[in-house]
Backbone as numpy.savetxt, mean C-alpha at the origin, in Angstrom:
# Nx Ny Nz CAx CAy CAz Cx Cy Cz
-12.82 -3.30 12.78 -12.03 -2.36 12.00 -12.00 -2.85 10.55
-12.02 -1.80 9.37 -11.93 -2.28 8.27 -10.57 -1.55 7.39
-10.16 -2.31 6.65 -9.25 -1.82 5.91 -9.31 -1.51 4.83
-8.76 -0.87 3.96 -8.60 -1.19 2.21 -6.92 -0.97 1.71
-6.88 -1.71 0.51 -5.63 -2.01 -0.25 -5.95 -1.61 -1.10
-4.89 -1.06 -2.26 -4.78 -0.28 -3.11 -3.34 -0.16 -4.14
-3.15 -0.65 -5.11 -2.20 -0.44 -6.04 -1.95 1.15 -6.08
-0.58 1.79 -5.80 -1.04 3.08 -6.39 0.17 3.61 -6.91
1.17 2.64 -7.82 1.96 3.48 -8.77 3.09 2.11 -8.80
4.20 2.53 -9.28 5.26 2.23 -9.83 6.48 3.26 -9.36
7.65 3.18 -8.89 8.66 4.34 -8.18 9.89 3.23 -8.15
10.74 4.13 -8.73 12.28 4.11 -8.72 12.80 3.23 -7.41
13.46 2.24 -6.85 13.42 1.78 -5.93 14.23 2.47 -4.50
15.35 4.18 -5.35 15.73 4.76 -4.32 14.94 5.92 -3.87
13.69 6.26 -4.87 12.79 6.90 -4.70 11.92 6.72 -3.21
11.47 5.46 -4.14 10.46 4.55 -2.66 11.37 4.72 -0.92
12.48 4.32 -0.92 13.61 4.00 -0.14 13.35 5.66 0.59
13.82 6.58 -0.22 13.76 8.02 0.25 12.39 8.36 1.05
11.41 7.97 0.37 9.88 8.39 0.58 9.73 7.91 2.22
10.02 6.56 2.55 9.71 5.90 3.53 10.70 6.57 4.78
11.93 6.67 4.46 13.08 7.52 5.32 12.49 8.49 5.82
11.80 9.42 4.71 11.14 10.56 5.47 9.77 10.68 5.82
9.12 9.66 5.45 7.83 9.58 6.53 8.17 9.01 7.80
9.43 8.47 8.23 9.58 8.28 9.28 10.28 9.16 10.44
10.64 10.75 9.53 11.05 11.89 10.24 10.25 12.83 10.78
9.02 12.43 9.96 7.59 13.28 9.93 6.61 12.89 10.53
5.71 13.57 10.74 4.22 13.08 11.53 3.50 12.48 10.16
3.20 11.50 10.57 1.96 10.74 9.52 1.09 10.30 9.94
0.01 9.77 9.31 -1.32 9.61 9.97 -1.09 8.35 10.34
-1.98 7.86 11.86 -1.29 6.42 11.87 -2.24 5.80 11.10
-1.74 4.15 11.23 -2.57 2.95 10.57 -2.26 3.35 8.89
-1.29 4.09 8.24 -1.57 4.21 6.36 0.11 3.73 6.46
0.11 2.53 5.65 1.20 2.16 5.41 1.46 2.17 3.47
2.56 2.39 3.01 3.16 2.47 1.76 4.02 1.15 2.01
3.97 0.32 1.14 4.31 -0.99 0.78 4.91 -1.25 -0.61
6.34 -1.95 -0.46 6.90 -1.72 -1.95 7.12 -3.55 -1.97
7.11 -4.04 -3.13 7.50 -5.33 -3.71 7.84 -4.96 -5.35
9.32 -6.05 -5.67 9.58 -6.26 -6.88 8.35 -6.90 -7.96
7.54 -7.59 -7.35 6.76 -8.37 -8.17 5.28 -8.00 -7.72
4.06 -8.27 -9.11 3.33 -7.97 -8.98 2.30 -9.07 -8.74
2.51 -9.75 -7.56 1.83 -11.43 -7.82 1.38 -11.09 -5.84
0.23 -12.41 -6.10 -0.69 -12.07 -4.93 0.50 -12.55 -3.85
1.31 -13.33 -3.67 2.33 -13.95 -3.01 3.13 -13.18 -2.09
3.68 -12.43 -3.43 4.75 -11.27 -2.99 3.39 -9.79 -2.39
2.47 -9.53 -2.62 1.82 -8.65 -1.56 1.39 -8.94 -0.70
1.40 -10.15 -0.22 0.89 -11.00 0.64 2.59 -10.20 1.92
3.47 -10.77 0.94 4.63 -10.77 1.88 5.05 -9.59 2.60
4.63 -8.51 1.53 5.08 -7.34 2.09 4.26 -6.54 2.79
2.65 -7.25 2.96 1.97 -6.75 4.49 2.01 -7.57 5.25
2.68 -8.70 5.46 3.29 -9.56 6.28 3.59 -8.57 8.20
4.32 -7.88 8.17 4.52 -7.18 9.23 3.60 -6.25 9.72
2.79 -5.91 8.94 1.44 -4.31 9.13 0.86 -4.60 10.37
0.10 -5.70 10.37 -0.48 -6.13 11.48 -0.30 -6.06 12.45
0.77 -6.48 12.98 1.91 -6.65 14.22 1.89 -5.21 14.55
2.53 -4.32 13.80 2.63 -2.63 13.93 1.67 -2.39 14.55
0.47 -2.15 13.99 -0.81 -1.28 14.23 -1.57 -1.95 14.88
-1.49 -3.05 15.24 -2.54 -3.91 16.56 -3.60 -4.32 15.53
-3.60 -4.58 14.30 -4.75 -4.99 13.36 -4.39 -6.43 13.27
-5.96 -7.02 12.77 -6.42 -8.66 12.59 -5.63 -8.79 11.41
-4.74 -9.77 11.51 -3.89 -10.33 10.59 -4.98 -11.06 9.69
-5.56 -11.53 9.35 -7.00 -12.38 8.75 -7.68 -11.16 8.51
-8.53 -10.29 8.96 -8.92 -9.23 7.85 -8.56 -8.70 7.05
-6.85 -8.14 7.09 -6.19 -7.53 6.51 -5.30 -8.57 5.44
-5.21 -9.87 5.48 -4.97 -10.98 4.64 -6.23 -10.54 3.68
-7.60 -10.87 4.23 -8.32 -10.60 3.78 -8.81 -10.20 2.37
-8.45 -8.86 3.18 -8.57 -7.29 2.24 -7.84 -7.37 0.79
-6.39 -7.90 1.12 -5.67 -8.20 -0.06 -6.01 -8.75 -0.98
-6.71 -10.04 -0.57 -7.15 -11.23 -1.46 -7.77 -10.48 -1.97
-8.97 -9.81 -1.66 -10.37 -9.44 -2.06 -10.16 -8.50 -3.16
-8.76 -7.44 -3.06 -8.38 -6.67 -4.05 -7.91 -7.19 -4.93
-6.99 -8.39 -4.88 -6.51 -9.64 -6.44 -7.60 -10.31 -7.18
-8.60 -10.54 -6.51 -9.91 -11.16 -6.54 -10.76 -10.29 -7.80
-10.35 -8.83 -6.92 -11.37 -7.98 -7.74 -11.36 -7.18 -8.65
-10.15 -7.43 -8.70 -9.55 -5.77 -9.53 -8.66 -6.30 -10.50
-8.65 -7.48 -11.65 -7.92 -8.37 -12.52 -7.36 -7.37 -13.41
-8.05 -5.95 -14.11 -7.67 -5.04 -14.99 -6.46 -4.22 -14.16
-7.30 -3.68 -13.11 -6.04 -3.11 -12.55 -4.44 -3.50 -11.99
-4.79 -4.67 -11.99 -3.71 -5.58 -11.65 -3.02 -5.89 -12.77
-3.81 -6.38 -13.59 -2.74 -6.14 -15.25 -2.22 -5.36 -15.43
-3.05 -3.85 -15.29 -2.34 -2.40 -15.70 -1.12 -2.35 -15.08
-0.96 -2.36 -13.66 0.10 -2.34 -12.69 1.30 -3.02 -13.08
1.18 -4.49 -13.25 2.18 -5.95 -14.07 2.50 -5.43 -15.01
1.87 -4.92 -16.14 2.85 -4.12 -17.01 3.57 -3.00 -17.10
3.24 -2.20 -16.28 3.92 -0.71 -15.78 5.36 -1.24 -15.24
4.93 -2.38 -14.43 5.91 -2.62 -13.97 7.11 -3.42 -14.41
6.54 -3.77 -15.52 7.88 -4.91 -15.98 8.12 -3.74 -17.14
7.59 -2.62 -17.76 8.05 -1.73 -18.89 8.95 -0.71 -17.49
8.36 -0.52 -16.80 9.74 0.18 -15.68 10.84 -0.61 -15.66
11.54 -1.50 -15.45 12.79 -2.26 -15.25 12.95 -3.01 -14.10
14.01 -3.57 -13.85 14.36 -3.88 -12.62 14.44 -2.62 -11.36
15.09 -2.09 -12.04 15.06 -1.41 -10.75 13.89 -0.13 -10.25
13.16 -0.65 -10.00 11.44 -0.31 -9.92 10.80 -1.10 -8.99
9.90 -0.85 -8.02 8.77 -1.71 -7.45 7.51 -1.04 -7.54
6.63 -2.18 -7.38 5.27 -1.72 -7.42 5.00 -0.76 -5.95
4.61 -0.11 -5.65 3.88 0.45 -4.44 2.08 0.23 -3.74
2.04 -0.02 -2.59 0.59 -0.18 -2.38 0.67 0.76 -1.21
-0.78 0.88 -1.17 -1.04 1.77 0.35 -2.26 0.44 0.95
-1.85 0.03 2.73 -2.55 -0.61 3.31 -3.01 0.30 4.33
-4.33 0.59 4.55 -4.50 1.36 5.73 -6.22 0.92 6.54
-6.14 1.55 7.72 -7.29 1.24 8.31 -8.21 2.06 7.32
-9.47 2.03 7.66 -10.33 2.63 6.16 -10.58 4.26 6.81
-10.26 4.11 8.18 -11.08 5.95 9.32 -9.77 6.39 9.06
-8.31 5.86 9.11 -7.24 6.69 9.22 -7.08 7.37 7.67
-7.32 6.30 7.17 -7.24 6.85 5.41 -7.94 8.07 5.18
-9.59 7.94 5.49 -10.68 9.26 5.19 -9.90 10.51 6.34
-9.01 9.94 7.38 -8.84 11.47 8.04 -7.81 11.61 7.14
-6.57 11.64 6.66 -5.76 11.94 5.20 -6.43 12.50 4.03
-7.18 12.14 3.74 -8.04 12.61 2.40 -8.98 14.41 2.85
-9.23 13.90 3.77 -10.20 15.20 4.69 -8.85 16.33 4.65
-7.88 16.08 5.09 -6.85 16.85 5.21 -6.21 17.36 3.91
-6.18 16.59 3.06 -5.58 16.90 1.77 -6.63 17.97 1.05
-7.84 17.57 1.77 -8.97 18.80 1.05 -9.01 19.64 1.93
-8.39 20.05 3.29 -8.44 21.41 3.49 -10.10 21.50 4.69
-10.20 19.76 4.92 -11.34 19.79 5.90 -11.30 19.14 7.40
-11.52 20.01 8.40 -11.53 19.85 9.98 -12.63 19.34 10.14
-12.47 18.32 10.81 -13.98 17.62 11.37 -13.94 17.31 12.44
């Protein structure tokens, strides 16, 4: 199984809080998790896919992995993010999406309006 990680915004921290409340009232695709941390350091994303694994029956070591490989690789985007986030305030977290890489493309297929 493969995964990918992904920076994908900055949100109000009762925003985030709300978002997650109600994906858990709703049908969602499995394996796509939304992940919030105060800080934008490999440590603290480390921490907050800490539990993913366990959930979804995924290799704790690939999905360690995956993370690294995105801090590793993506130094601009990771800046961009670190500053969004410290010009947002305290009360702000970064957001990521961790997901299997097949559950993700069936979400995207759907968002375009395609049955496969």
């Amino acid at each position: 199984m493969k995964y990918t990680f992904d920076i994908v915004g900055v949100s109000p921290v009762l925003q985030f809080f709300n978002h997650q409340q109600q994906s858990l009232q709703t049908p969602q695709p499995p394996a796509i998790e939304y992940l919030g941390t105060h800080k934008c350091t490999l440590d603290a994303l480390l921490e907050s896919v800490e539990p993913v694994p366990l959930k979804w029956g995924w290799n704790t070591e690939q999905v360690i992995d995956t993370v690294v490989q995105f801090w590793v690789n993506n130094s601009e985007t990771i800046n961009y993010w670190k500053a969004r986030l410290t010009d947002a305030g305290n009360d702000n977290i970064l957001v990521a999406r961790l997901a299997d890489i097949q559950a993700l493309q069936v979400e995207f297929e759907s968002l375009l309006g395609k049955n496969w």
